[in-house]
Amino acid sequence: MESPAASGNAAKILIVEDEIKIVEALSAYLRSAGYDVSAARDGESGLAAFNASNPDLVILDLMLPKISGEKLCTEIRRVSRVPVIMLTAKSGEDDKVAGFALGADDYVTKPFSPRELTARVRSVLRRSADGVSPLFSRMSWNNGDLEIDLESRTVWKNGSPAALTPNEYKILARLVKHPNRAFSREELIDTALGENFGGFDRTIDSHIKNLRGKIEDDTANPVYILTVRGVGYKFGRPEKMETEH
Ligand code: CA
């Protein structure tokens, strides 16, 4: 594939992030991939840089000094459909859903690998260049170990598509949209499988068992779909949060 630099028309990427190590690592990676990279360290200078440089894509940290990433995204969306990839270390994944509501095109949870993010950048830019709406709800955990695209209803485990049944997908999607919220078996049947589903509520257990077999490394010690004793299940944030930055 021709690199953006080789075409003499490198895509401009603006990184707004206050953690210098992340900025350095990402900038180096994106530059070596041929992009024209600039960076701002807080929301205020990020907005100024956006207005001044008219970037082709913005990588936006959520927790920023001066103007938050959310506020900055809202400001950008008022004037532009430029693709925005959000970075977040926030613990609540409700924040992730809120980010999409603000108009982010993609979401990457820290820790992430610069390589993974560069692949996302390429993908978002391609969609944007194709005129395809860049709005898609893709999330990933543990450096891309588990990825879900709610738009195309696709799940990847360790980079390979996971063959979920429609019911397994519905259960997983329901759980990830409300992380850390404990769902009863009955709720999961009603909301994921439909109120007309006639199964006994323990039916959910066999779906969960199969789902874990497809997305967990060790089904005896799940990190994604956790059992909530006496209640049912929840999507727990993976504990392996040590960063590589
Ligand atoms: Ca930050």
Short mmCIF file of C-alpha atoms and ligand atoms in Angstrom, two decimals:
data_model
loop_
_atom_site.label_atom_id
_atom_site.label_comp_id
_atom_site.label_asym_id
_atom_site.label_seq_id
_atom_site.Cartn_x
_atom_site.Cartn_y
_atom_site.Cartn_z
CA MET A 1 0.00 0.00 0.00
CA GLU A 2 1.28 3.44 -0.88
CA SER A 3 2.12 5.37 2.25
CA PRO A 4 0.55 8.78 2.72
CA ALA A 5 4.03 10.35 2.62
CA ALA A 6 4.90 8.65 -0.64
CA SER A 7 1.87 10.22 -2.25
CA GLY A 8 3.21 13.64 -1.26
CA ASN A 9 -0.05 14.31 0.52
CA ALA A 10 0.39 13.11 4.08
CA ALA A 11 -2.77 13.11 6.17
CA LYS A 12 -2.53 15.56 9.04
CA ILE A 13 -3.16 14.13 12.47
CA LEU A 14 -3.62 16.21 15.57
CA ILE A 15 -3.00 14.50 18.92
CA VAL A 16 -4.48 16.21 21.97
CA GLU A 17 -3.07 14.46 25.01
CA ASP A 18 -1.39 15.69 28.18
CA GLU A 19 0.68 12.57 28.87
CA ILE A 20 3.98 13.31 27.18
CA LYS A 21 5.05 9.66 26.94
CA ILE A 22 1.91 8.78 25.02
CA VAL A 23 2.35 11.78 22.73
CA GLU A 24 5.97 10.84 22.02
CA ALA A 25 5.28 7.17 21.38
CA LEU A 26 2.27 7.85 19.21
CA SER A 27 3.89 10.66 17.26
CA ALA A 28 6.90 8.51 16.46
CA TYR A 29 4.74 5.63 15.35
CA LEU A 30 2.39 7.72 13.24
CA ARG A 31 5.27 9.62 11.63
CA SER A 32 6.98 6.40 10.68
CA ALA A 33 3.68 5.34 9.14
CA GLY A 34 3.92 8.46 6.98
CA TYR A 35 1.53 10.83 8.69
CA ASP A 36 2.03 14.52 9.38
CA VAL A 37 1.66 14.72 13.15
CA SER A 38 1.18 17.65 15.48
CA ALA A 39 0.29 17.63 19.16
CA ALA A 40 -1.31 19.79 21.82
CA ARG A 41 -1.08 19.19 25.55
CA ASP A 42 -4.36 20.59 26.81
CA GLY A 43 -7.88 21.19 25.57
CA GLU A 44 -7.46 24.90 25.02
CA SER A 45 -4.36 24.68 22.85
CA GLY A 46 -5.94 21.61 21.22
CA LEU A 47 -8.85 23.72 20.05
CA ALA A 48 -6.49 26.43 18.82
CA ALA A 49 -4.38 23.86 16.98
CA PHE A 50 -7.49 22.33 15.45
CA ASN A 51 -8.69 25.68 14.14
CA ALA A 52 -5.24 26.60 12.87
CA SER A 53 -4.21 23.34 11.21
CA ASN A 54 -7.47 21.86 9.94
CA PRO A 55 -6.32 18.26 10.55
CA ASP A 56 -7.63 15.20 8.70
CA LEU A 57 -8.04 13.29 11.95
CA VAL A 58 -7.96 14.09 15.65
CA ILE A 59 -6.78 11.74 18.40
CA LEU A 60 -8.32 13.09 21.53
CA ASP A 61 -7.67 12.19 25.14
CA LEU A 62 -10.72 12.59 27.35
CA MET A 63 -9.09 13.73 30.56
CA LEU A 64 -7.32 16.93 29.63
CA PRO A 65 -6.36 20.09 31.46
CA LYS A 66 -8.32 23.31 30.82
CA ILE A 67 -10.95 22.01 28.40
CA SER A 68 -12.03 18.37 28.74
CA GLY A 69 -11.87 16.00 25.80
CA GLU A 70 -15.66 15.75 25.81
CA LYS A 71 -16.04 19.51 25.59
CA LEU A 72 -13.41 19.73 22.89
CA CYS A 73 -15.12 16.98 20.88
CA THR A 74 -18.41 18.87 21.11
CA GLU A 75 -16.69 22.06 19.95
CA ILE A 76 -15.07 20.28 17.02
CA ARG A 77 -18.37 18.65 16.03
CA ARG A 78 -20.07 22.00 15.85
CA VAL A 79 -17.91 22.93 12.91
CA SER A 80 -16.50 19.73 11.46
CA ARG A 81 -17.09 16.08 10.64
CA VAL A 82 -13.35 15.39 10.95
CA PRO A 83 -12.79 11.84 12.23
CA VAL A 84 -12.13 11.76 15.98
CA ILE A 85 -10.58 8.85 17.82
CA MET A 86 -10.93 9.12 21.58
CA LEU A 87 -8.43 7.82 24.09
CA THR A 88 -9.60 7.14 27.57
CA ALA A 89 -8.34 5.81 30.84
CA LYS A 90 -11.68 6.43 32.47
CA SER A 91 -12.97 3.55 34.50
CA GLY A 92 -16.63 3.81 33.60
CA GLU A 93 -17.58 2.56 30.19
CA ASP A 94 -20.68 4.67 30.35
CA ASP A 95 -18.14 7.36 29.47
CA LYS A 96 -17.41 5.45 26.31
CA VAL A 97 -21.05 5.43 25.30
CA ALA A 98 -21.24 9.14 26.09
CA GLY A 99 -18.19 9.68 23.87
CA PHE A 100 -19.97 8.16 20.92
CA ALA A 101 -22.95 10.36 21.62
CA LEU A 102 -20.57 13.32 21.35
CA GLY A 103 -19.62 12.17 17.89
CA ALA A 104 -16.39 10.24 18.31
CA ASP A 105 -15.73 7.82 15.46
CA ASP A 106 -13.69 5.33 17.35
CA TYR A 107 -12.67 4.68 20.90
CA VAL A 108 -9.49 3.22 22.34
CA THR A 109 -9.13 2.38 26.00
CA LYS A 110 -5.77 2.81 27.67
CA PRO A 111 -3.55 0.93 27.73
CA PHE A 112 -3.31 0.52 23.98
CA SER A 113 -0.48 -0.23 21.63
CA PRO A 114 0.66 2.53 19.23
CA ARG A 115 0.56 -0.11 16.52
CA GLU A 116 -3.09 -0.86 17.19
CA LEU A 117 -3.97 2.81 17.23
CA THR A 118 -2.10 3.40 13.97
CA ALA A 119 -4.19 0.64 12.39
CA ARG A 120 -7.32 2.37 13.68
CA VAL A 121 -6.16 5.67 12.26
CA ARG A 122 -5.64 4.09 8.87
CA SER A 123 -9.05 2.44 8.98
CA VAL A 124 -10.90 5.58 10.06
CA LEU A 125 -9.14 7.68 7.42
CA ARG A 126 -9.98 5.15 4.75
CA ARG A 127 -13.66 5.15 5.68
CA SER A 128 -13.64 8.89 5.77
CA ALA A 129 -11.95 9.08 2.33
CA ASP A 130 -14.46 6.57 0.94
CA GLY A 131 -17.24 8.86 2.00
CA VAL A 132 -18.54 6.16 4.31
CA SER A 133 -19.87 7.55 7.55
CA PRO A 134 -17.00 7.14 9.96
CA LEU A 135 -19.47 6.68 12.78
CA PHE A 136 -18.98 3.22 14.12
CA SER A 137 -18.98 1.94 17.61
CA ARG A 138 -15.83 -0.01 17.99
CA MET A 139 -14.38 -0.77 21.39
CA SER A 140 -11.40 -2.76 22.51
CA TRP A 141 -9.94 -4.06 25.73
CA ASN A 142 -6.57 -5.36 26.87
CA ASN A 143 -4.56 -4.04 23.95
CA GLY A 144 -7.02 -5.35 21.42
CA ASP A 145 -7.41 -8.80 22.98
CA LEU A 146 -11.16 -8.31 22.74
CA GLU A 147 -12.76 -5.97 20.23
CA ILE A 148 -16.38 -5.30 19.46
CA ASP A 149 -17.86 -3.27 16.64
CA LEU A 150 -21.45 -2.58 17.59
CA GLU A 151 -22.17 -1.20 14.12
CA SER A 152 -21.20 -4.27 12.13
CA ARG A 153 -21.96 -6.56 15.09
CA THR A 154 -18.55 -8.12 14.88
CA VAL A 155 -16.42 -9.44 17.73
CA TRP A 156 -12.72 -10.21 17.52
CA LYS A 157 -10.72 -12.25 19.98
CA ASN A 158 -6.99 -11.67 19.76
CA GLY A 159 -7.39 -10.27 16.26
CA SER A 160 -9.48 -13.10 14.86
CA PRO A 161 -13.25 -12.91 14.33
CA ALA A 162 -15.10 -14.74 17.11
CA ALA A 163 -17.98 -16.81 15.80
CA LEU A 164 -20.72 -15.77 18.21
CA THR A 165 -24.28 -16.94 17.76
CA PRO A 166 -26.86 -14.13 17.45
CA ASN A 167 -27.98 -14.72 21.04
CA GLU A 168 -24.43 -14.71 22.37
CA TYR A 169 -23.77 -11.47 20.53
CA LYS A 170 -26.92 -9.86 21.96
CA ILE A 171 -25.97 -10.83 25.50
CA LEU A 172 -22.42 -9.56 25.10
CA ALA A 173 -23.54 -6.29 23.48
CA ARG A 174 -26.04 -5.73 26.27
CA LEU A 175 -23.37 -6.28 28.91
CA VAL A 176 -20.66 -4.12 27.33
CA LYS A 177 -22.99 -1.16 26.94
CA HIS A 178 -23.41 -1.11 30.71
CA PRO A 179 -20.11 -2.23 32.16
CA ASN A 180 -19.97 -3.09 35.83
CA ARG A 181 -23.73 -3.15 36.00
CA ALA A 182 -24.94 -6.47 37.35
CA PHE A 183 -27.69 -7.96 35.23
CA SER A 184 -30.02 -10.64 36.54
CA ARG A 185 -30.55 -13.66 34.35
CA GLU A 186 -34.12 -12.58 33.81
CA GLU A 187 -33.02 -9.12 32.66
CA LEU A 188 -30.57 -10.61 30.21
CA ILE A 189 -33.27 -12.82 28.79
CA ASP A 190 -35.73 -9.94 28.49
CA THR A 191 -33.38 -7.33 27.14
CA ALA A 192 -30.97 -9.41 25.14
CA LEU A 193 -33.05 -12.30 23.93
CA GLY A 194 -36.47 -10.66 23.87
CA GLU A 195 -39.40 -10.82 26.21
CA ASN A 196 -41.02 -13.58 24.21
CA PHE A 197 -38.11 -15.85 24.78
CA GLY A 198 -39.64 -18.78 26.61
CA GLY A 199 -36.49 -20.25 28.13
CA PHE A 200 -35.92 -20.95 31.76
CA ASP A 201 -33.62 -18.28 33.17
CA ARG A 202 -30.80 -20.78 33.63
CA THR A 203 -30.71 -20.91 29.83
CA ILE A 204 -28.64 -17.77 30.11
CA ASP A 205 -25.97 -19.75 31.93
CA SER A 206 -25.32 -21.98 28.97
CA HIS A 207 -25.11 -18.99 26.65
CA ILE A 208 -22.63 -17.36 29.02
CA LYS A 209 -20.60 -20.56 29.21
CA ASN A 210 -20.34 -20.72 25.42
CA LEU A 211 -19.62 -17.01 25.16
CA ARG A 212 -16.79 -17.27 27.67
CA GLY A 213 -15.35 -20.14 25.70
CA LYS A 214 -15.10 -17.79 22.71
CA ILE A 215 -13.77 -14.62 24.33
CA GLU A 216 -12.00 -15.55 27.55
CA ASP A 217 -8.44 -16.90 27.72
CA ASP A 218 -9.31 -18.95 30.77
CA THR A 219 -12.99 -19.70 31.26
CA ALA A 220 -12.33 -20.66 34.88
CA ASN A 221 -10.95 -17.18 35.53
CA PRO A 222 -12.91 -14.87 33.24
CA VAL A 223 -11.85 -11.24 32.93
CA TYR A 224 -14.68 -9.98 30.72
CA ILE A 225 -17.90 -11.67 31.71
CA LEU A 226 -17.99 -11.95 35.47
CA THR A 227 -20.42 -13.85 37.64
CA VAL A 228 -22.19 -11.74 40.24
CA ARG A 229 -23.07 -14.12 43.02
CA GLY A 230 -26.78 -14.23 43.76
CA VAL A 231 -27.57 -11.90 40.87
CA GLY A 232 -26.30 -12.90 37.46
CA TYR A 233 -23.56 -11.43 35.32
CA LYS A 234 -21.74 -8.25 34.48
CA PHE A 235 -19.09 -7.03 32.09
CA GLY A 236 -16.15 -6.35 34.36
CA ARG A 237 -13.35 -4.13 33.25
CA PRO A 238 -10.34 -6.31 32.72
CA GLU A 239 -7.96 -5.99 35.66
CA LYS A 240 -4.80 -6.19 33.61
CA MET A 241 -4.45 -2.45 33.32
CA GLU A 242 -0.70 -2.03 33.59
CA THR A 243 0.28 0.40 30.89
CA GLU A 244 3.12 0.17 28.45
CA HIS A 245 3.58 3.91 28.26
CA CA B 1 -5.05 12.77 30.09
#
